[in-house]
mmCIF file of C-alpha atoms in Angstrom:
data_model
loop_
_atom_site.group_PDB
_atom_site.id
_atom_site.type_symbol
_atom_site.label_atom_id
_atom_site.label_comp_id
_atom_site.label_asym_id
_atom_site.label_seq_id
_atom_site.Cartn_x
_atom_site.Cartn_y
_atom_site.Cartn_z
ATOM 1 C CA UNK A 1 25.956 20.130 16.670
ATOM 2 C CA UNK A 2 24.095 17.430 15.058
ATOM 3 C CA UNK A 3 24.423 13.623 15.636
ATOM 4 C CA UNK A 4 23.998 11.124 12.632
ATOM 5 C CA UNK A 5 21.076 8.752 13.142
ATOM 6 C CA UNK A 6 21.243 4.987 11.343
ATOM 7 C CA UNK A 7 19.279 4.676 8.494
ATOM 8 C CA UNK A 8 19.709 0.546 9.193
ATOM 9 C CA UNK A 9 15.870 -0.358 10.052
ATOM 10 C CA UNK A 10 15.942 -4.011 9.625
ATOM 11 C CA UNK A 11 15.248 -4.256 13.362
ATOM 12 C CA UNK A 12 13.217 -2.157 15.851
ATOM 13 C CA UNK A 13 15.633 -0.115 17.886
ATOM 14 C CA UNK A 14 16.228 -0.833 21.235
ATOM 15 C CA UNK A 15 14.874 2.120 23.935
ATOM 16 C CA UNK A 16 16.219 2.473 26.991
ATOM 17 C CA UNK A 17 15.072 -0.200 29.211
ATOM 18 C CA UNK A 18 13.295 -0.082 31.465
ATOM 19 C CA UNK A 19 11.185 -2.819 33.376
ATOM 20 C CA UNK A 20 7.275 -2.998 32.242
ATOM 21 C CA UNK A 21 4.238 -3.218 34.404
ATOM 22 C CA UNK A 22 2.561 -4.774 31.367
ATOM 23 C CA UNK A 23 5.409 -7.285 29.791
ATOM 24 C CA UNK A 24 2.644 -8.676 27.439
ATOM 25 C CA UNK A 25 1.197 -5.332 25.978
ATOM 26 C CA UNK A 26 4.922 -4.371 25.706
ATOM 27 C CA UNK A 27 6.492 -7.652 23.632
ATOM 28 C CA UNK A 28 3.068 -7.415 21.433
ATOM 29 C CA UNK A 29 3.946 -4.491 20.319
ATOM 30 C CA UNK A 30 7.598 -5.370 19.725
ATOM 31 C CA UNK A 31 6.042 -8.253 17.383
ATOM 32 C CA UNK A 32 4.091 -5.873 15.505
ATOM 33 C CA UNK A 33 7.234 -3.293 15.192
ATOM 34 C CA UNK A 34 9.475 -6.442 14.447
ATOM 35 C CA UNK A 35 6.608 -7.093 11.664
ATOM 36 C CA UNK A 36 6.250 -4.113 10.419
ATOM 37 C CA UNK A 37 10.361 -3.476 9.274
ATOM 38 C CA UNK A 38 10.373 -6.880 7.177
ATOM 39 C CA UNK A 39 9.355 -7.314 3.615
ATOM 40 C CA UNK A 40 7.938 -10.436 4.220
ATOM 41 C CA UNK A 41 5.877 -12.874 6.384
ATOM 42 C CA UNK A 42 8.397 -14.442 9.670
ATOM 43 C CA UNK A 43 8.827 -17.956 11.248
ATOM 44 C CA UNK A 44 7.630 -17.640 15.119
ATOM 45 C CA UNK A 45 10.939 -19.357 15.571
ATOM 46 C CA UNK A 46 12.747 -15.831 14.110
ATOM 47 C CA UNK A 47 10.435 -13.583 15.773
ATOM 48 C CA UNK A 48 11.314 -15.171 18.987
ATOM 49 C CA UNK A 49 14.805 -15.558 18.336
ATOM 50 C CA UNK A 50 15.038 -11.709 16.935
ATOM 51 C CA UNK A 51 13.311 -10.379 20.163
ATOM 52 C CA UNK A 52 15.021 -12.787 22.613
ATOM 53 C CA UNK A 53 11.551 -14.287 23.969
ATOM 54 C CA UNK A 54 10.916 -17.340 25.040
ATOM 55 C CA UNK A 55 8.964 -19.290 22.096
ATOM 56 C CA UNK A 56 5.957 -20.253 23.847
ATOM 57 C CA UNK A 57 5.134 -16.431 24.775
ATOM 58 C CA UNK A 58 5.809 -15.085 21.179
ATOM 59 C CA UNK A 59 3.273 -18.088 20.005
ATOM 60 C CA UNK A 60 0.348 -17.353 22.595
ATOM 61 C CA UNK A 61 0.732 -13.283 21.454
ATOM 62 C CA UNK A 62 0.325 -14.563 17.983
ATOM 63 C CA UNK A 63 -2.157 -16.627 18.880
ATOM 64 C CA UNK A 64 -4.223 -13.227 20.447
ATOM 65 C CA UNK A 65 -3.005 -11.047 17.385
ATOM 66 C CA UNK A 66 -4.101 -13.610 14.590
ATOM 67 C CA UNK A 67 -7.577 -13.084 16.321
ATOM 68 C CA UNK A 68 -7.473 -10.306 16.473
ATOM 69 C CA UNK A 69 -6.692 -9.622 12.916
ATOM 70 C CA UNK A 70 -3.564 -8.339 13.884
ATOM 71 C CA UNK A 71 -1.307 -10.839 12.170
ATOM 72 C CA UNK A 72 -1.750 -13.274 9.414
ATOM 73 C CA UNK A 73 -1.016 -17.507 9.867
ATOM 74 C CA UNK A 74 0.685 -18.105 6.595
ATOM 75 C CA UNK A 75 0.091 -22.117 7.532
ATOM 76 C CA UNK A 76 1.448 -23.772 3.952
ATOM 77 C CA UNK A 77 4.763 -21.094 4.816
ATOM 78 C CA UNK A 78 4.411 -21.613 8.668
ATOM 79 C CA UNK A 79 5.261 -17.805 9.289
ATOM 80 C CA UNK A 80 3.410 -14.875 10.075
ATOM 81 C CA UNK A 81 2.584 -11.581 8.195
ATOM 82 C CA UNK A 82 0.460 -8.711 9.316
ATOM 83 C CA UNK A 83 -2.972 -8.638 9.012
ATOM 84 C CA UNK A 84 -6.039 -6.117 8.190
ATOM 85 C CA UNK A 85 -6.265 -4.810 11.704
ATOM 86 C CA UNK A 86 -2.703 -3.867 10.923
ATOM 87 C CA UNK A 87 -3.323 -2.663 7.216
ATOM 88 C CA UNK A 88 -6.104 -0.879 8.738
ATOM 89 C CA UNK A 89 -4.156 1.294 11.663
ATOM 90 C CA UNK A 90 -1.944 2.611 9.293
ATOM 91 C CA UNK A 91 -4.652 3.557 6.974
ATOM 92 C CA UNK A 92 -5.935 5.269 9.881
ATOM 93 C CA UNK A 93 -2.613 7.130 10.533
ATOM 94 C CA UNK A 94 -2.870 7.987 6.964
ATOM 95 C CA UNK A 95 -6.320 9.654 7.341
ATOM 96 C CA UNK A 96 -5.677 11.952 10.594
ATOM 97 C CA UNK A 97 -3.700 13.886 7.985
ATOM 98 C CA UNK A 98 -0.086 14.130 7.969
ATOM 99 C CA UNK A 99 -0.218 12.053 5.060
ATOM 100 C CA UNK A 100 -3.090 14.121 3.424
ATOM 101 C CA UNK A 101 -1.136 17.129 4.337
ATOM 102 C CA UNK A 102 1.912 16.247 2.673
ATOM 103 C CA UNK A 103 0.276 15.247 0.322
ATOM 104 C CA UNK A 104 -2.092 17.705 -1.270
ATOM 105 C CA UNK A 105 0.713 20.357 -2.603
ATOM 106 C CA UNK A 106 2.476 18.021 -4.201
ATOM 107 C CA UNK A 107 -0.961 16.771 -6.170
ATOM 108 C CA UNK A 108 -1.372 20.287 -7.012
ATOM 109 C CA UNK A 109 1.614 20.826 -8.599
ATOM 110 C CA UNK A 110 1.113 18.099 -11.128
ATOM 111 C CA UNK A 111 -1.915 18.748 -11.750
ATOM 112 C CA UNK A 112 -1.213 22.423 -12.493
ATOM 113 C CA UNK A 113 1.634 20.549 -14.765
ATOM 114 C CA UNK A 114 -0.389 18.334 -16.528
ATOM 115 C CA UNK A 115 -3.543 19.626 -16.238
ATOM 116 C CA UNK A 116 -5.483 16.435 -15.730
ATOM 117 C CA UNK A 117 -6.999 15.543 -11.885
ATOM 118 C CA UNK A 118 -4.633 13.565 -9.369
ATOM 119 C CA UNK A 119 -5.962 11.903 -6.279
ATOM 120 C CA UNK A 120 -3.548 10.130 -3.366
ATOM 121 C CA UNK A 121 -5.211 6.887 -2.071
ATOM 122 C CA UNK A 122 -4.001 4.524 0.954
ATOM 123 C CA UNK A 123 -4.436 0.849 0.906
ATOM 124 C CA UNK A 124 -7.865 -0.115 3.511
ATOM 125 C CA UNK A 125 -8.009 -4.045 3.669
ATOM 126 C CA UNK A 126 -8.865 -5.088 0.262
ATOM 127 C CA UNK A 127 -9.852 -1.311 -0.834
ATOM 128 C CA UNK A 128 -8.366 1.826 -1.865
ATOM 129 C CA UNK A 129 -9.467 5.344 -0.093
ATOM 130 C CA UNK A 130 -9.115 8.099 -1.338
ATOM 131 C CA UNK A 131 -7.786 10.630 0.596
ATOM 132 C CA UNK A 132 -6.352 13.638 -1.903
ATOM 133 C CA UNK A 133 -8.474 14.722 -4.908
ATOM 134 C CA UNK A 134 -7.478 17.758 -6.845
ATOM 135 C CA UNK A 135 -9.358 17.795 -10.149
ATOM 136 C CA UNK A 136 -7.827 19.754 -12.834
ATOM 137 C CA UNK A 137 -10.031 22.533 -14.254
ATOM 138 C CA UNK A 138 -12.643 21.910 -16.773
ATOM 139 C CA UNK A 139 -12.581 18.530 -16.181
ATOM 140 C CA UNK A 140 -14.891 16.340 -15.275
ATOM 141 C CA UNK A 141 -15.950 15.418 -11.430
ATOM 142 C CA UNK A 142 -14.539 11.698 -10.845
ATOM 143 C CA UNK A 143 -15.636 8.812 -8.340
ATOM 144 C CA UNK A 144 -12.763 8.991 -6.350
ATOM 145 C CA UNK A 145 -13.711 11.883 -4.059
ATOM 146 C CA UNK A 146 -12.164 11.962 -1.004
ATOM 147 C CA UNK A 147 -13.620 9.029 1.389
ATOM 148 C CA UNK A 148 -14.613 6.666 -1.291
ATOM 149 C CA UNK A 149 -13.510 3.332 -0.587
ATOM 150 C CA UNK A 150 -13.315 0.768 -3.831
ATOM 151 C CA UNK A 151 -12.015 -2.446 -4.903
ATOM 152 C CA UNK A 152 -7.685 -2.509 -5.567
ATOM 153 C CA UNK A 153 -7.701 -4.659 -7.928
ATOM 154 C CA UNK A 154 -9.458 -2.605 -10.312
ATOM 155 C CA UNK A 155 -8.005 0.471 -9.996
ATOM 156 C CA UNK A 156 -4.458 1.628 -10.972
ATOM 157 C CA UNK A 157 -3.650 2.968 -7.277
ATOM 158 C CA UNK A 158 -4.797 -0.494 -5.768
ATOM 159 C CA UNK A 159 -2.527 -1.886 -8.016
ATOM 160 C CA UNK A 160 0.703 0.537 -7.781
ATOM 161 C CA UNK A 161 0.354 -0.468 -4.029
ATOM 162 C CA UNK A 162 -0.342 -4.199 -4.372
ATOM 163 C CA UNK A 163 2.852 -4.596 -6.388
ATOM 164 C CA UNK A 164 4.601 -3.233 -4.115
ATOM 165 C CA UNK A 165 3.710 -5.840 -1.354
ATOM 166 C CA UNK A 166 5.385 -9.220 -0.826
ATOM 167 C CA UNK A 167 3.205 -11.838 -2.814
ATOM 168 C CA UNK A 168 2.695 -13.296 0.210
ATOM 169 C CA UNK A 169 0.851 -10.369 1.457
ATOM 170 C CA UNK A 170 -0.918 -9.914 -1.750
ATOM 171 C CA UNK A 171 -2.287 -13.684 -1.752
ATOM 172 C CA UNK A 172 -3.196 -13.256 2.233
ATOM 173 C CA UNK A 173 -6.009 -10.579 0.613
ATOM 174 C CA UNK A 174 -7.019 -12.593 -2.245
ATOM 175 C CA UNK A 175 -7.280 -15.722 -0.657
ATOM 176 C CA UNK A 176 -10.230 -17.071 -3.157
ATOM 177 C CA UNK A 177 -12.890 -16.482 -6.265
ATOM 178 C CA UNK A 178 -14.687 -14.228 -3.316
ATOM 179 C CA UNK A 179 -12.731 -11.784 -2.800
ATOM 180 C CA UNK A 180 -12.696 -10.273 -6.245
ATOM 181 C CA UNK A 181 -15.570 -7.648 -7.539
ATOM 182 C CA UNK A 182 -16.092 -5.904 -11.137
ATOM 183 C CA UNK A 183 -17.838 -2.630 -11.363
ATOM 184 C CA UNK A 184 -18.156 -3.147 -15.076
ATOM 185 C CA UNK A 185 -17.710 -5.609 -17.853
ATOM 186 C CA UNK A 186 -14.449 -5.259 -19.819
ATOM 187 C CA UNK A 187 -12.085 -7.161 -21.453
ATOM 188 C CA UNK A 188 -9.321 -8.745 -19.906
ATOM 189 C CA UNK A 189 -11.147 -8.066 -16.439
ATOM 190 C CA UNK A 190 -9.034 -9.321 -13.272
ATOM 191 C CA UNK A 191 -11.022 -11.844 -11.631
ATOM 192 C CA UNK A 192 -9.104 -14.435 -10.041
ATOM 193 C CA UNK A 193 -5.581 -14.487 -8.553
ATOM 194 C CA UNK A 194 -3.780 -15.744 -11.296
ATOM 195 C CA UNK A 195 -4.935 -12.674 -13.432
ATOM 196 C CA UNK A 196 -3.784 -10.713 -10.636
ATOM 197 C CA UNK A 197 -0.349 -11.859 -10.531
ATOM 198 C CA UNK A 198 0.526 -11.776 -13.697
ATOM 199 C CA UNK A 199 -1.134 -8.437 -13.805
ATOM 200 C CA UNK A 200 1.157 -6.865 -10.847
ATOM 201 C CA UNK A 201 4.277 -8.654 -11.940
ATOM 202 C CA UNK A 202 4.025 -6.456 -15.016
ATOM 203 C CA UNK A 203 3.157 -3.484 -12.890
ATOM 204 C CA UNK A 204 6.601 -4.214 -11.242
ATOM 205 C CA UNK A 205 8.613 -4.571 -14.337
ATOM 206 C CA UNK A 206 7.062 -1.039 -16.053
ATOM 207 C CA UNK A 207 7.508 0.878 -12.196
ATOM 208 C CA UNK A 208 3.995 2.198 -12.770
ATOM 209 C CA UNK A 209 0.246 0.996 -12.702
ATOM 210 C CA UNK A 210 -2.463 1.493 -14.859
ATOM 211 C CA UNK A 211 -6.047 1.222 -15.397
ATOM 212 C CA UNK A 212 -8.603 1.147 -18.655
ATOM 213 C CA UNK A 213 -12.243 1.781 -17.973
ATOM 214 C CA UNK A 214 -12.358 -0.399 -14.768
ATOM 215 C CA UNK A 215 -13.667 2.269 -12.700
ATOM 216 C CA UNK A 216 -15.563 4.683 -15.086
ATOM 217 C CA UNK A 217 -16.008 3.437 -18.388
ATOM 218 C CA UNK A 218 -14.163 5.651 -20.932
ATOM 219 C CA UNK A 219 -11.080 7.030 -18.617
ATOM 220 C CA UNK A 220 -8.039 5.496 -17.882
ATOM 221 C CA UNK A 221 -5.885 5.836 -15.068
ATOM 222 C CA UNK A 222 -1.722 5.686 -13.700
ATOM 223 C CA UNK A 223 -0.556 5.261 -10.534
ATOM 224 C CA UNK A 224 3.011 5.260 -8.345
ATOM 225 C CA UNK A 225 3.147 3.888 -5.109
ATOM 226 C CA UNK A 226 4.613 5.730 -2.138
ATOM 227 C CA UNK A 227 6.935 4.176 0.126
ATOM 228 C CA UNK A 228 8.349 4.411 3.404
ATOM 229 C CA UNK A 229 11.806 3.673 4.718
ATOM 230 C CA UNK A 230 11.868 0.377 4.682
ATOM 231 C CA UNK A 231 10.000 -0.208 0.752
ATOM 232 C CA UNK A 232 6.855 -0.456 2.141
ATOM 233 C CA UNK A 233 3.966 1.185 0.091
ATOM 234 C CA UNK A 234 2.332 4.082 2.200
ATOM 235 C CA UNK A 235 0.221 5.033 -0.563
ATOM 236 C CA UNK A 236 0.068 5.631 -4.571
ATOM 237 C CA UNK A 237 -0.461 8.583 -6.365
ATOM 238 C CA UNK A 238 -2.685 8.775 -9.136
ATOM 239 C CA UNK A 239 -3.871 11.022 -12.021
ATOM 240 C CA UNK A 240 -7.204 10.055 -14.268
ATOM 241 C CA UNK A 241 -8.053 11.084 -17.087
ATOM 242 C CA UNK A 242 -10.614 10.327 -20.660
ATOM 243 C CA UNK A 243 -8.309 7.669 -22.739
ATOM 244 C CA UNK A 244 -9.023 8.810 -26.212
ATOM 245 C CA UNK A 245 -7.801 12.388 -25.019
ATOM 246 C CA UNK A 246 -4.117 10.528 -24.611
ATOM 247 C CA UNK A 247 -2.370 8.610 -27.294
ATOM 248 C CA UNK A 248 -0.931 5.063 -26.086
ATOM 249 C CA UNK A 249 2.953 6.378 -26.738
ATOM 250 C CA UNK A 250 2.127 9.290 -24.025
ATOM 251 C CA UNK A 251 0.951 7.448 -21.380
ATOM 252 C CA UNK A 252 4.674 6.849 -20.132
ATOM 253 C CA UNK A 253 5.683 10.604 -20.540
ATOM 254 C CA UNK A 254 2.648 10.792 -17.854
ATOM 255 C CA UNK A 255 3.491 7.981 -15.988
ATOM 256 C CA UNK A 256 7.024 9.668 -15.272
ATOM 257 C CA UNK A 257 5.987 12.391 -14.239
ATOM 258 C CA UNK A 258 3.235 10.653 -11.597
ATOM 259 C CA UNK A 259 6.483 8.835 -10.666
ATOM 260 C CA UNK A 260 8.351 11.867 -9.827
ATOM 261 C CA UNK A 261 5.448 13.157 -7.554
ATOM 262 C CA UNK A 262 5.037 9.626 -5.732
ATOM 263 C CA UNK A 263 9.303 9.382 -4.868
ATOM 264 C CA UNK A 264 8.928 13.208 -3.681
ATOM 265 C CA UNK A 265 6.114 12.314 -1.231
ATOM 266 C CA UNK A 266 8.130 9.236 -0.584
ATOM 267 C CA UNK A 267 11.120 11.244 0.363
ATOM 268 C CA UNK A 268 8.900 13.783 2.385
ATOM 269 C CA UNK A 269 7.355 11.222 4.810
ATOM 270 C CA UNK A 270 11.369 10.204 5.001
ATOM 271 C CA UNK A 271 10.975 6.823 2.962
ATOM 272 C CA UNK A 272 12.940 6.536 -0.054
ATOM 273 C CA UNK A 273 11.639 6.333 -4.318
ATOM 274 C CA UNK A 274 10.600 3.353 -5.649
ATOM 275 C CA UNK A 275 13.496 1.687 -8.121
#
C-alpha cells in the first residue's frame, strides 16, 4: 500500500523532534533549508518568525553564515539570500554524480537525434562547469570538456541558469564592472549588468538561452535550464554547434528539442519543466 507524500515545499518539513545536543548546528541548518525552498532573498524577521526562533539567535547564525559565505546581506532589501558557499555545495552534489548520471543518457539521446554535441553544466559561483559532454560524431572537439569552469555570462548554459534565478540572486553575483570577463571581442558583448538584464529578461520571455561566438568564435550555442521542485535551476542543458551550419529560422526547432531534454532531466531528479 502506498501513502501520498505532499508535493507543498514552501517550508522545510518538520522531523520528528527530538531535543539536540547541538541547537546551533541544528537551527543553521534549518536557515539554510528554510533558504533554500524560497525563490527569493528573506527578512531575518520571516526567517525567525517561519522557524519560531527567537530573533536575536536567527541574526547571530546569519551573522556566522554571511561569513562564511553561506548567505548573502541584501542591505538596500534588508533580507537575506544564499550565498557562494551555498551555490557551491550544491555544485558539489552535482559533481559526485547523481546528477552526471542522470544525466548523460539523456544527452545521448539528443545528440544521436540531432547529431550535434550536448554538454550538461551546473552553476559554480560566477562560472559554469561542465559536467556532461557527449560530442556528436565528426564533429569537432569543443572547450567545454568535462571540468572546465568558464564565465556564465557568456555562455548560453550560464545564461539558461541565470534567468532562472531571482534578480536578486543574479545582481548578488554581478555586484560591479569586476565581475564581468570576455574571452573574445564581439558585438553586442555583455559587459555590465544592465546588458545582462536585459539580456536574461529576453532569455525568460523565449524559455531558452543562446550564445553567438562568445566562447569559440564561429559556433553558437542553446541552452535549457534544469530545475528542481521548487523552480530552482539545478543545471542547463546545452548543445553547440558551427552557426553558418544552422539557418536563424532553425535555431528554435533546436531549441525545443534541448527543451524537451532539460524538463525530462528536470522530471528525473523529481523537479518539475520549466514554463
Amino acid at each position: 500500500m502506498s501513502t501520498a507524500l505532499s508535493t507543498d515545499s514552501s517550508e522545510p518539513r518538520a522531523a520528528a523532534k527530538v531535543p539536540s545536543k547541538v541547537p546551533a548546528a541544528e537551527n543553521t541548518l534549518r536557515i539554510l533549508k528554510l533558504l533554500a525552498s524560497r525563490r527569493g532573498p528573506m527578512a531575518a524577521s520571516q526567517i525567525a518568525s517561519s522557524l519560531d526562533l527567537p530573533r536575536s539567535s536567527v541574526y547571530h547564525l546569519l551573522g556566522v553564515m554571511e561569513a562564511n559565505g553561506f548567505v548573502l546581506h541584501l542591505h538596500e532589501e534588508q533580507r537575506y539570500g544564499l550565498g557562494i558557499s551555498a551555490f557551491e555545495l550544491s555544485s558539489a552534489y552535482s559533481r559526485q554524480e547523481p546528477l552526471s548520471r542522470l544525466g548523460r543518457p539523456l544527452l545521448a539521446s539528443l545528440v544521436d537525434a540531432i547529431g550535434e554535441s550536448a554538454h550538461l553544466a551546473v552553476l559554480h559561483g560566477r562560472d559554469v562547469l561542465y559536467i556532461v559532454e557527449e560530442r556528436a560524431k565528426n564533429r569537432p572537439s569543443l572547450v567545454t570538456d568535462v571540468g572546465v569552469r568558464l564565465p556564465s555570462h557568456l555562455t548560453a548554459s550560464g545564461r539558461a541558469i541565470l534567468a532562472a534565478l531571482p534578480k536578486s540572486q543574479v545582481r548578488a553575483l554581478y555586484p560591479n564592472a569586476a565581475a564581468f570577463s570576455a574571452r573574445h571581442e564581439v558585438e553586442g558583448a555583455i559587459m555590465k549588468y544592465s546588458s545582462l538584464s536585459s539580456h536574461l529578461d529576453r532569455v525568460r520571455q523565449r524559455g531558452y538561452a543562446t550564445e553567438h561566438g562568445e566562447v569559440t568564435p564561429g559556433f553558437g550555442s542553446i541552452a535549457a535550464a534544469v530545475t528542481d521542485h521548487t523552480g530552482w535551476p539545478t543545471a542547463a542543458v546545452a548543445v553547440t554547434f558551427l552557426e553558418d551550419k544552422l539557418a536563424p529560422e532553425e535555431w528554435p526547432a533546436l531549441a525545443a528539442r534541448v527543451q524537451k531534454a532539460a524538463d525530462e532531466l528536470s522530471v528525473r531528479i523529481h523537479g518539475r519543466p520549466t514554463k
